[in-house]
PDB file of C-alpha atoms in Angstrom:
ATOM      1  CA  MET Y   1     -11.581 -21.963  12.007  1.00  0.00           C
ATOM      2  CA  ALA Y   2     -13.132 -21.812  15.395  1.00  0.00           C
ATOM      3  CA  GLY Y   3     -12.001 -19.000  17.712  1.00  0.00           C
ATOM      4  CA  SER Y   4      -9.778 -20.048  20.904  1.00  0.00           C
ATOM      5  CA  GLY Y   5      -8.824 -18.656  23.906  1.00  0.00           C
ATOM      6  CA  ARG Y   6      -5.387 -20.357  24.002  1.00  0.00           C
ATOM      7  CA  ARG Y   7      -2.557 -20.722  21.601  1.00  0.00           C
ATOM      8  CA  PRO Y   8      -3.193 -23.815  19.172  1.00  0.00           C
ATOM      9  CA  GLU Y   9      -0.841 -26.854  19.985  1.00  0.00           C
ATOM     10  CA  HIS Y  10      -2.442 -28.803  17.192  1.00  0.00           C
ATOM     11  CA  ARG Y  11      -1.542 -29.036  13.353  1.00  0.00           C
ATOM     12  CA  GLY Y  12      -4.644 -30.467  11.814  1.00  0.00           C
ATOM     13  CA  PRO Y  13      -7.266 -28.351   9.845  1.00  0.00           C
ATOM     14  CA  PRO Y  14     -10.048 -26.707  12.384  1.00  0.00           C
ATOM     15  CA  GLU Y  15     -12.995 -28.631  11.165  1.00  0.00           C
ATOM     16  CA  LEU Y  16     -11.609 -31.802  11.947  1.00  0.00           C
ATOM     17  CA  PHE Y  17      -9.858 -30.862  15.487  1.00  0.00           C
ATOM     18  CA  TYR Y  18     -13.026 -29.362  16.672  1.00  0.00           C
ATOM     19  CA  ASP Y  19     -15.189 -32.314  16.361  1.00  0.00           C
ATOM     20  CA  GLU Y  20     -18.596 -32.696  18.538  1.00  0.00           C
ATOM     21  CA  ALA Y  21     -16.737 -33.587  21.721  1.00  0.00           C
ATOM     22  CA  GLU Y  22     -13.796 -31.041  21.377  1.00  0.00           C
ATOM     23  CA  ALA Y  23     -16.690 -28.313  20.619  1.00  0.00           C
ATOM     24  CA  ARG Y  24     -18.520 -29.029  23.763  1.00  0.00           C
ATOM     25  CA  LYS Y  25     -15.515 -29.256  25.749  1.00  0.00           C
ATOM     26  CA  TYR Y  26     -14.152 -26.076  24.559  1.00  0.00           C
ATOM     27  CA  THR Y  27     -17.516 -24.252  25.103  1.00  0.00           C
ATOM     28  CA  GLN Y  28     -17.777 -25.487  28.682  1.00  0.00           C
ATOM     29  CA  ASN Y  29     -14.147 -24.557  29.804  1.00  0.00           C
ATOM     30  CA  SER Y  30     -14.758 -21.600  32.166  1.00  0.00           C
ATOM     31  CA  ARG Y  31     -11.078 -20.425  31.687  1.00  0.00           C
ATOM     32  CA  VAL Y  32     -11.454 -20.523  27.735  1.00  0.00           C
ATOM     33  CA  VAL Y  33     -14.845 -18.693  27.923  1.00  0.00           C
ATOM     34  CA  GLU Y  34     -13.232 -15.847  30.003  1.00  0.00           C
ATOM     35  CA  ILE Y  35     -10.184 -15.351  27.904  1.00  0.00           C
ATOM     36  CA  GLN Y  36     -12.500 -15.454  24.800  1.00  0.00           C
ATOM     37  CA  SER Y  37     -14.773 -12.622  26.499  1.00  0.00           C
ATOM     38  CA  GLN Y  38     -11.656 -10.575  27.338  1.00  0.00           C
ATOM     39  CA  MET Y  39     -10.329 -10.741  23.708  1.00  0.00           C
ATOM     40  CA  SER Y  40     -13.469  -9.984  22.250  1.00  0.00           C
ATOM     41  CA  GLU Y  41     -14.076  -6.904  24.444  1.00  0.00           C
ATOM     42  CA  ARG Y  42     -10.668  -5.854  23.358  1.00  0.00           C
ATOM     43  CA  ALA Y  43     -11.288  -6.472  19.848  1.00  0.00           C
ATOM     44  CA  VAL Y  44     -14.466  -4.337  19.762  1.00  0.00           C
ATOM     45  CA  GLU Y  45     -13.028  -1.447  21.747  1.00  0.00           C
ATOM     46  CA  LEU Y  46     -10.361  -1.391  19.062  1.00  0.00           C
ATOM     47  CA  LEU Y  47     -12.777  -1.233  16.451  1.00  0.00           C
ATOM     48  CA  GLY Y  48     -13.778   2.500  17.782  1.00  0.00           C
ATOM     49  CA  LEU Y  49     -17.465   1.917  16.873  1.00  0.00           C
ATOM     50  CA  PRO Y  50     -20.067   4.857  17.028  1.00  0.00           C
ATOM     51  CA  GLU Y  51     -21.773   4.996  20.386  1.00  0.00           C
ATOM     52  CA  ASP Y  52     -25.116   6.553  19.149  1.00  0.00           C
ATOM     53  CA  ARG Y  53     -26.219   3.502  17.100  1.00  0.00           C
ATOM     54  CA  PRO Y  54     -26.104  -0.326  17.006  1.00  0.00           C
ATOM     55  CA  CYS Y  55     -23.506  -1.742  14.263  1.00  0.00           C
ATOM     56  CA  LEU Y  56     -23.647  -4.969  12.092  1.00  0.00           C
ATOM     57  CA  LEU Y  57     -20.326  -6.893  12.665  1.00  0.00           C
ATOM     58  CA  LEU Y  58     -18.769  -9.955  11.004  1.00  0.00           C
ATOM     59  CA  ASP Y  59     -17.113 -12.359  13.303  1.00  0.00           C
ATOM     60  CA  VAL Y  60     -14.753 -14.559  11.432  1.00  0.00           C
ATOM     61  CA  GLY Y  61     -14.102 -17.943  12.873  1.00  0.00           C
ATOM     62  CA  CYS Y  62     -17.107 -17.585  15.443  1.00  0.00           C
ATOM     63  CA  GLY Y  63     -17.130 -21.061  16.552  1.00  0.00           C
ATOM     64  CA  SER Y  64     -19.577 -21.628  19.211  1.00  0.00           C
ATOM     65  CA  GLY Y  65     -20.735 -18.121  19.569  1.00  0.00           C
ATOM     66  CA  LEU Y  66     -18.417 -16.980  22.605  1.00  0.00           C
ATOM     67  CA  SER Y  67     -17.476 -13.659  20.816  1.00  0.00           C
ATOM     68  CA  GLY Y  68     -20.877 -13.001  19.704  1.00  0.00           C
ATOM     69  CA  ASP Y  69     -22.430 -13.284  23.126  1.00  0.00           C
ATOM     70  CA  TYR Y  70     -20.136 -10.108  24.040  1.00  0.00           C
ATOM     71  CA  ILE Y  71     -21.263  -8.146  20.867  1.00  0.00           C
ATOM     72  CA  SER Y  72     -24.837  -8.877  21.575  1.00  0.00           C
ATOM     73  CA  GLU Y  73     -24.224  -7.590  25.250  1.00  0.00           C
ATOM     74  CA  GLU Y  74     -23.048  -4.423  23.852  1.00  0.00           C
ATOM     75  CA  GLY Y  75     -26.205  -3.779  21.649  1.00  0.00           C
ATOM     76  CA  HIS Y  76     -24.633  -4.800  18.255  1.00  0.00           C
ATOM     77  CA  TYR Y  77     -25.697  -7.320  15.829  1.00  0.00           C
ATOM     78  CA  TRP Y  78     -23.700  -9.925  14.251  1.00  0.00           C
ATOM     79  CA  ILE Y  79     -22.798 -12.491  11.627  1.00  0.00           C
ATOM     80  CA  GLY Y  80     -20.750 -15.422  12.264  1.00  0.00           C
ATOM     81  CA  MET Y  81     -18.610 -17.544  10.022  1.00  0.00           C
ATOM     82  CA  ASP Y  82     -16.854 -20.772  10.730  1.00  0.00           C
ATOM     83  CA  ILE Y  83     -15.578 -23.961   9.202  1.00  0.00           C
ATOM     84  CA  SER Y  84     -16.331 -26.246  12.026  1.00  0.00           C
ATOM     85  CA  PRO Y  85     -19.894 -27.788  11.859  1.00  0.00           C
ATOM     86  CA  ALA Y  86     -19.654 -29.173  15.361  1.00  0.00           C
ATOM     87  CA  MET Y  87     -18.944 -25.608  16.817  1.00  0.00           C
ATOM     88  CA  LEU Y  88     -21.891 -24.043  14.962  1.00  0.00           C
ATOM     89  CA  ASP Y  89     -24.051 -26.923  16.368  1.00  0.00           C
ATOM     90  CA  VAL Y  90     -23.090 -25.919  19.672  1.00  0.00           C
ATOM     91  CA  ALA Y  91     -23.576 -22.518  18.670  1.00  0.00           C
ATOM     92  CA  VAL Y  92     -27.316 -23.118  17.564  1.00  0.00           C
ATOM     93  CA  GLU Y  93     -27.892 -25.142  20.860  1.00  0.00           C
ATOM     94  CA  ARG Y  94     -26.694 -22.063  22.777  1.00  0.00           C
ATOM     95  CA  GLU Y  95     -29.213 -19.974  20.919  1.00  0.00           C
ATOM     96  CA  VAL Y  96     -26.861 -17.413  20.175  1.00  0.00           C
ATOM     97  CA  GLU Y  97     -28.470 -14.020  18.472  1.00  0.00           C
ATOM     98  CA  GLY Y  98     -26.410 -13.805  15.802  1.00  0.00           C
ATOM     99  CA  ASP Y  99     -26.669 -15.534  12.205  1.00  0.00           C
ATOM    100  CA  LEU Y 100     -24.558 -18.374  11.459  1.00  0.00           C
ATOM    101  CA  LEU Y 101     -22.588 -19.363   8.268  1.00  0.00           C
ATOM    102  CA  LEU Y 102     -20.685 -22.474   7.603  1.00  0.00           C
ATOM    103  CA  ALA Y 103     -17.803 -21.535   5.264  1.00  0.00           C
ATOM    104  CA  ASP Y 104     -14.182 -21.510   4.846  1.00  0.00           C
ATOM    105  CA  VAL Y 105     -13.012 -17.848   4.920  1.00  0.00           C
ATOM    106  CA  GLY Y 106     -10.079 -18.975   2.858  1.00  0.00           C
ATOM    107  CA  HIS Y 107     -12.663 -19.234  -0.096  1.00  0.00           C
ATOM    108  CA  GLY Y 108     -13.520 -15.465   0.569  1.00  0.00           C
ATOM    109  CA  ILE Y 109     -16.234 -13.389   2.243  1.00  0.00           C
ATOM    110  CA  PRO Y 110     -19.829 -14.097   0.677  1.00  0.00           C
ATOM    111  CA  PHE Y 111     -21.300 -10.662   1.283  1.00  0.00           C
ATOM    112  CA  ARG Y 112     -22.194  -7.646  -0.725  1.00  0.00           C
ATOM    113  CA  PRO Y 113     -19.961  -4.755  -0.832  1.00  0.00           C
ATOM    114  CA  GLY Y 114     -20.252  -2.359   2.326  1.00  0.00           C
ATOM    115  CA  THR Y 115     -22.348  -4.548   4.199  1.00  0.00           C
ATOM    116  CA  PHE Y 116     -20.671  -4.588   7.658  1.00  0.00           C
ATOM    117  CA  ASP Y 117     -19.544  -1.732  10.131  1.00  0.00           C
ATOM    118  CA  GLY Y 118     -16.722  -3.781  11.272  1.00  0.00           C
ATOM    119  CA  CYS Y 119     -15.191  -7.161  11.795  1.00  0.00           C
ATOM    120  CA  ILE Y 120     -13.752  -9.017  14.624  1.00  0.00           C
ATOM    121  CA  SER Y 121     -11.933 -12.449  14.722  1.00  0.00           C
ATOM    122  CA  ILE Y 122     -10.653 -14.199  17.658  1.00  0.00           C
ATOM    123  CA  SER Y 123      -7.627 -16.789  17.270  1.00  0.00           C
ATOM    124  CA  ALA Y 124      -8.653 -17.645  13.659  1.00  0.00           C
ATOM    125  CA  VAL Y 125      -6.754 -16.216  11.179  1.00  0.00           C
ATOM    126  CA  GLN Y 126      -3.495 -18.049  11.387  1.00  0.00           C
ATOM    127  CA  TRP Y 127      -5.183 -20.978  10.261  1.00  0.00           C
ATOM    128  CA  LEU Y 128      -5.206 -19.557   6.853  1.00  0.00           C
ATOM    129  CA  CYS Y 129      -1.154 -20.115   6.999  1.00  0.00           C
ATOM    130  CA  ASN Y 130      -1.778 -23.883   6.880  1.00  0.00           C
ATOM    131  CA  ALA Y 131      -1.854 -25.995   3.742  1.00  0.00           C
ATOM    132  CA  ASP Y 132      -3.976 -28.650   4.987  1.00  0.00           C
ATOM    133  CA  LYS Y 133      -4.545 -29.774   1.473  1.00  0.00           C
ATOM    134  CA  LYS Y 134      -2.501 -29.946  -1.811  1.00  0.00           C
ATOM    135  CA  SER Y 135      -4.638 -27.367  -3.331  1.00  0.00           C
ATOM    136  CA  HIS Y 136      -4.130 -24.969  -0.388  1.00  0.00           C
ATOM    137  CA  SER Y 137      -1.445 -21.986  -0.960  1.00  0.00           C
ATOM    138  CA  PRO Y 138      -1.777 -19.759   1.974  1.00  0.00           C
ATOM    139  CA  PRO Y 139      -0.651 -16.506   0.184  1.00  0.00           C
ATOM    140  CA  LYS Y 140      -3.725 -17.102  -2.330  1.00  0.00           C
ATOM    141  CA  ARG Y 141      -6.034 -17.960   0.523  1.00  0.00           C
ATOM    142  CA  LEU Y 142      -5.117 -14.969   2.708  1.00  0.00           C
ATOM    143  CA  TYR Y 143      -5.222 -12.709  -0.066  1.00  0.00           C
ATOM    144  CA  ARG Y 144      -8.735 -14.013  -0.933  1.00  0.00           C
ATOM    145  CA  PHE Y 145      -9.916 -13.735   2.497  1.00  0.00           C
ATOM    146  CA  PHE Y 146      -8.373 -10.052   2.795  1.00  0.00           C
ATOM    147  CA  SER Y 147      -9.477  -8.542  -0.590  1.00  0.00           C
ATOM    148  CA  THR Y 148     -13.260 -10.001  -0.184  1.00  0.00           C
ATOM    149  CA  LEU Y 149     -13.130  -8.450   3.478  1.00  0.00           C
ATOM    150  CA  TYR Y 150     -12.214  -5.154   2.412  1.00  0.00           C
ATOM    151  CA  THR Y 151     -15.104  -5.314  -0.068  1.00  0.00           C
ATOM    152  CA  ALA Y 152     -17.449  -6.367   2.574  1.00  0.00           C
ATOM    153  CA  LEU Y 153     -16.533  -3.795   5.005  1.00  0.00           C
ATOM    154  CA  ALA Y 154     -18.073  -0.301   4.836  1.00  0.00           C
ATOM    155  CA  ARG Y 155     -15.742   2.702   3.892  1.00  0.00           C
ATOM    156  CA  GLY Y 156     -14.134   4.429   7.107  1.00  0.00           C
ATOM    157  CA  SER Y 157     -14.763   0.841   9.143  1.00  0.00           C
ATOM    158  CA  ARG Y 158     -12.189  -1.448  10.787  1.00  0.00           C
ATOM    159  CA  ALA Y 159     -11.336  -5.050  11.168  1.00  0.00           C
ATOM    160  CA  VAL Y 160      -9.604  -6.306  14.366  1.00  0.00           C
ATOM    161  CA  LEU Y 161      -8.285  -9.481  14.133  1.00  0.00           C
ATOM    162  CA  GLN Y 162      -6.665 -11.308  17.269  1.00  0.00           C
ATOM    163  CA  LEU Y 163      -4.380 -13.814  16.213  1.00  0.00           C
ATOM    164  CA  TYR Y 164      -1.447 -16.462  17.474  1.00  0.00           C
ATOM    165  CA  PRO Y 165       1.403 -16.072  14.728  1.00  0.00           C
ATOM    166  CA  GLU Y 166       3.807 -18.895  14.938  1.00  0.00           C
ATOM    167  CA  ASN Y 167       6.841 -16.846  14.060  1.00  0.00           C
ATOM    168  CA  SER Y 168       7.688 -13.360  12.256  1.00  0.00           C
ATOM    169  CA  GLU Y 169       7.296 -15.090   8.980  1.00  0.00           C
ATOM    170  CA  GLN Y 170       3.843 -15.972   9.295  1.00  0.00           C
ATOM    171  CA  LEU Y 171       3.196 -12.380  10.831  1.00  0.00           C
ATOM    172  CA  GLU Y 172       4.703 -10.840   7.615  1.00  0.00           C
ATOM    173  CA  LEU Y 173       2.711 -12.946   5.168  1.00  0.00           C
ATOM    174  CA  ILE Y 174      -0.365 -12.177   6.960  1.00  0.00           C
ATOM    175  CA  THR Y 175       0.031  -8.415   7.126  1.00  0.00           C
ATOM    176  CA  ALA Y 176       1.559  -8.425   3.587  1.00  0.00           C
ATOM    177  CA  GLN Y 177      -1.676  -9.949   2.046  1.00  0.00           C
ATOM    178  CA  ALA Y 178      -3.653  -7.508   4.184  1.00  0.00           C
ATOM    179  CA  MET Y 179      -1.712  -4.656   2.593  1.00  0.00           C
ATOM    180  CA  ARG Y 180      -1.779  -6.194  -0.786  1.00  0.00           C
ATOM    181  CA  ALA Y 181      -5.654  -6.136  -0.663  1.00  0.00           C
ATOM    182  CA  GLY Y 182      -5.829  -2.337  -0.096  1.00  0.00           C
ATOM    183  CA  PHE Y 183      -6.110  -2.316   3.982  1.00  0.00           C
ATOM    184  CA  THR Y 184      -3.878   0.145   5.661  1.00  0.00           C
ATOM    185  CA  GLY Y 185      -2.990   0.033   9.621  1.00  0.00           C
ATOM    186  CA  GLY Y 186      -0.637  -2.395  11.576  1.00  0.00           C
ATOM    187  CA  MET Y 187      -0.076  -4.751  14.334  1.00  0.00           C
ATOM    188  CA  VAL Y 188      -1.110  -3.680  17.986  1.00  0.00           C
ATOM    189  CA  VAL Y 189       0.464  -5.556  20.516  1.00  0.00           C
ATOM    190  CA  ASP Y 190      -0.807  -5.813  24.262  1.00  0.00           C
ATOM    191  CA  TYR Y 191       1.586  -6.411  27.153  1.00  0.00           C
ATOM    192  CA  PRO Y 192       4.506  -6.900  24.722  1.00  0.00           C
ATOM    193  CA  ASN Y 193       6.768  -7.853  27.846  1.00  0.00           C
ATOM    194  CA  SER Y 194       4.456 -10.563  29.190  1.00  0.00           C
ATOM    195  CA  ALA Y 195       5.132 -14.052  27.996  1.00  0.00           C
ATOM    196  CA  LYS Y 196       1.166 -15.026  29.090  1.00  0.00           C
ATOM    197  CA  ALA Y 197      -0.667 -11.752  28.722  1.00  0.00           C
ATOM    198  CA  LYS Y 198       1.079 -11.030  25.197  1.00  0.00           C
ATOM    199  CA  LYS Y 199      -1.543 -10.585  22.519  1.00  0.00           C
ATOM    200  CA  PHE Y 200      -1.462  -9.724  19.028  1.00  0.00           C
ATOM    201  CA  PHE Y 201      -4.405  -7.374  17.297  1.00  0.00           C
ATOM    202  CA  LEU Y 202      -4.298  -6.880  13.485  1.00  0.00           C
ATOM    203  CA  CYS Y 203      -5.963  -3.321  13.345  1.00  0.00           C
ATOM    204  CA  LEU Y 204      -7.032  -2.751   9.791  1.00  0.00           C
ATOM    205  CA  PHE Y 205      -8.633   0.417   8.013  1.00  0.00           C
ATOM    206  CA  VAL Y 206     -10.891   0.404   5.310  1.00  0.00           C
ATOM    207  CA  GLY Y 207     -10.469   3.539   2.945  1.00  0.00           C
ATOM    208  CA  THR Y 208      -8.730   5.796   5.427  1.00  0.00           C
ATOM    209  CA  SER Y 209      -5.471   5.754   7.397  1.00  0.00           C
ATOM    210  CA  GLY Y 210      -6.646   5.980  10.960  1.00  0.00           C
ATOM    211  CA  THR Y 211      -4.687   6.545  13.930  1.00  0.00           C
ATOM    212  CA  LEU Y 212      -3.165   2.992  15.089  1.00  0.00           C
ATOM    213  CA  PRO Y 213      -4.463   2.541  18.792  1.00  0.00           C
ATOM    214  CA  LYS Y 214      -1.666   2.083  21.599  1.00  0.00           C
ATOM    215  CA  GLY Y 215      -0.899  -1.427  22.806  1.00  0.00           C
ATOM    216  CA  LEU Y 216      -2.149  -1.883  26.418  1.00  0.00           C
ATOM    217  CA  GLY Y 217       0.770  -2.476  29.001  1.00  0.00           C
ATOM    218  CA  THR Y 218       3.337  -0.407  26.638  1.00  0.00           C
ATOM    219  CA  GLU Y 219       3.623   2.688  28.904  1.00  0.00           C
ATOM    220  CA  TYR Y 220       7.143   1.700  29.967  1.00  0.00           C
ATOM    221  CA  ALA Y 221       8.175  -0.195  26.922  1.00  0.00           C
ATOM    222  CA  ASN Y 222       9.520   1.126  23.347  1.00  0.00           C
ATOM    223  CA  GLU Y 223       6.143   1.383  21.509  1.00  0.00           C
ATOM    224  CA  GLU Y 224       7.653   1.397  17.992  1.00  0.00           C
ATOM    225  CA  PRO Y 225       8.428  -2.211  17.664  1.00  0.00           C
ATOM    226  CA  HIS Y 226       5.012  -3.232  19.018  1.00  0.00           C
ATOM    227  CA  GLN Y 227       2.931  -1.084  16.792  1.00  0.00           C
ATOM    228  CA  ALA Y 228       4.350  -2.075  13.389  1.00  0.00           C
ATOM    229  CA  LYS Y 229       2.230   0.136  10.860  1.00  0.00           C
ATOM    230  CA  PHE Y 230       1.769   0.075   7.402  1.00  0.00           C
ATOM    231  CA  THR Y 231       0.021   1.998   4.322  1.00  0.00           C
ATOM    232  CA  ASN Y 232      -0.988   1.175   0.717  1.00  0.00           C
ATOM    233  CA  GLU Y 233       1.608   3.542  -0.592  1.00  0.00           C
ATOM    234  CA  ARG Y 234       4.612   1.802  -2.079  1.00  0.00           C
ATOM    235  CA  THR Y 235       8.181   2.814  -0.896  1.00  0.00           C
ATOM    236  CA  ARG Y 236       9.810   5.489  -3.338  1.00  0.00           C
ATOM    237  CA  PHE Y 237      13.591   5.185  -3.638  1.00  0.00           C
ATOM    238  CA  ARG Y 238      14.946   8.615  -4.647  1.00  0.00           C
ATOM    239  CA  ASN Y 239      18.621  10.360  -5.038  1.00  0.00           C
ATOM    240  CA  VAL Y 240      19.904  13.212  -3.254  1.00  0.00           C
ATOM    241  CA  LYS Y 241      18.346  15.502  -5.735  1.00  0.00           C
ATOM    242  CA  GLY Y 242      15.143  14.219  -4.767  1.00  0.00           C
ATOM    243  CA  LYS Y 243      14.733  12.381  -8.320  1.00  0.00           C
ATOM    244  CA  SER Y 244      13.288   8.832  -8.747  1.00  0.00           C
ATOM    245  CA  VAL Y 245      16.071   5.981  -9.180  1.00  0.00           C
ATOM    246  CA  LYS Y 246      13.375   3.459 -10.720  1.00  0.00           C
ATOM    247  CA  LYS Y 247      15.454   0.240 -11.830  1.00  0.00           C
ATOM    248  CA  SER Y 248      18.277   0.898  -9.258  1.00  0.00           C
ATOM    249  CA  ARG Y 249      19.576  -1.804  -7.439  1.00  0.00           C
ATOM    250  CA  ASP Y 250      17.980  -0.699  -4.130  1.00  0.00           C
ATOM    251  CA  TRP Y 251      14.610  -0.253  -6.141  1.00  0.00           C
ATOM    252  CA  ILE Y 252      14.768  -3.923  -7.532  1.00  0.00           C
ATOM    253  CA  LEU Y 253      15.701  -5.529  -4.202  1.00  0.00           C
ATOM    254  CA  GLU Y 254      12.642  -3.756  -2.585  1.00  0.00           C
ATOM    255  CA  LYS Y 255      10.396  -4.847  -5.280  1.00  0.00           C
ATOM    256  CA  LYS Y 256      11.925  -8.501  -5.190  1.00  0.00           C
ATOM    257  CA  GLU Y 257      11.197  -8.787  -1.522  1.00  0.00           C
ATOM    258  CA  ARG Y 258       7.813  -7.340  -1.912  1.00  0.00           C
ATOM    259  CA  ARG Y 259       6.744 -10.118  -4.432  1.00  0.00           C
ATOM    260  CA  ARG Y 260       8.185 -12.801  -2.052  1.00  0.00           C
ATOM    261  CA  ARG Y 261       6.146 -11.528   0.685  1.00  0.00           C
ATOM    262  CA  GLN Y 262       3.101 -11.990  -1.637  1.00  0.00           C
ATOM    263  CA  GLY Y 263       4.074 -15.705  -2.255  1.00  0.00           C
ATOM    264  CA  LYS Y 264       5.449 -15.440  -5.733  1.00  0.00           C
ATOM    265  CA  GLU Y 265       8.531 -17.158  -7.224  1.00  0.00           C
ATOM    266  CA  VAL Y 266      11.419 -14.539  -7.184  1.00  0.00           C
ATOM    267  CA  ARG Y 267      15.021 -15.461  -8.744  1.00  0.00           C
ATOM    268  CA  ALA Y 268      17.572 -15.289  -6.109  1.00  0.00           C
ATOM    269  CA  ASP Y 269      19.716 -11.994  -5.269  1.00  0.00           C
ATOM    270  CA  THR Y 270      23.281 -12.095  -6.931  1.00  0.00           C
ATOM    271  CA  LYS Y 271      26.072  -9.459  -7.246  1.00  0.00           C
ATOM    272  CA  TYR Y 272      24.524  -9.094 -10.762  1.00  0.00           C
ATOM    273  CA  THR Y 273      21.106  -7.822  -9.444  1.00  0.00           C
ATOM    274  CA  GLY Y 274      20.461  -4.318 -10.722  1.00  0.00           C
ATOM    275  CA  ARG Y 275      23.740  -4.248 -12.657  1.00  0.00           C
ATOM    276  CA  LYS Y 276      23.374  -2.383 -15.931  1.00  0.00           C
ATOM    277  CA  ARG Y 277      23.584  -4.397 -19.281  1.00  0.00           C
ATOM    278  CA  ARG Y 278      26.036  -3.500 -21.954  1.00  0.00           C
ATOM    279  CA  PRO Y 279      24.270  -1.929 -24.845  1.00  0.00           C
ATOM    280  CA  HIS Y 280      23.588  -4.239 -27.813  1.00  0.00           C
ATOM    281  CA  PHE Y 281      24.525  -3.062 -31.550  1.00  0.00           C
TER     282      PHE Y 281
END
């Protein structure tokens, strides 16, 4: 799950794609290093870390440690997780300052509650949307990742995950599982009108609903679509008198759609959905 400074063009699992040759070529590419550093700087900025003390951060999909280099330069400590042995071997050779862990984050974050002051991830989370094995269920792997990440982060902290979604459905799946795991927050999009500079950052809050940062380059754009917010509060349907209309057609359709986003099997919507049944005698 090595981070990337470019949109992935391949479909295979990261632990196979990033073999020894690819890992070295990736780390020696000056353009990749520059872009990786820029995105890492932006992710750490969005974390909103305190300025008066060093913090311990988790780097998900740390790869060869390019993001960790920036974290270390800022005076913080970090632990990196990656699924590619070749990438981690390069990180060891580079003598990065962080601790490294070979692991598949789709199996969860194996740290004690409240261990980290924040988490960043550069171009890695979208890998969890791939079903590289028959046993892989993207919704389940995403939920396992987000639920254990939520536990591993200190209350009041943030996770900032830069990603390359393939489509809107993939983006919705990722955000739905993050919300289901307890996170609040939303998507921050930098330079939304630029085909090359556009970047997606999923900014997540733990235990508090913070103010979602503004995306860069949105001064002359309609910012609402580029800052999709969500909370852990369910939508409530009410009638004109303010009373709950639970079990109404709208309420049922909303619940079914929410379950679909969670990857669960749901019956198709029909003209009979939400229609009251006749009483039985």
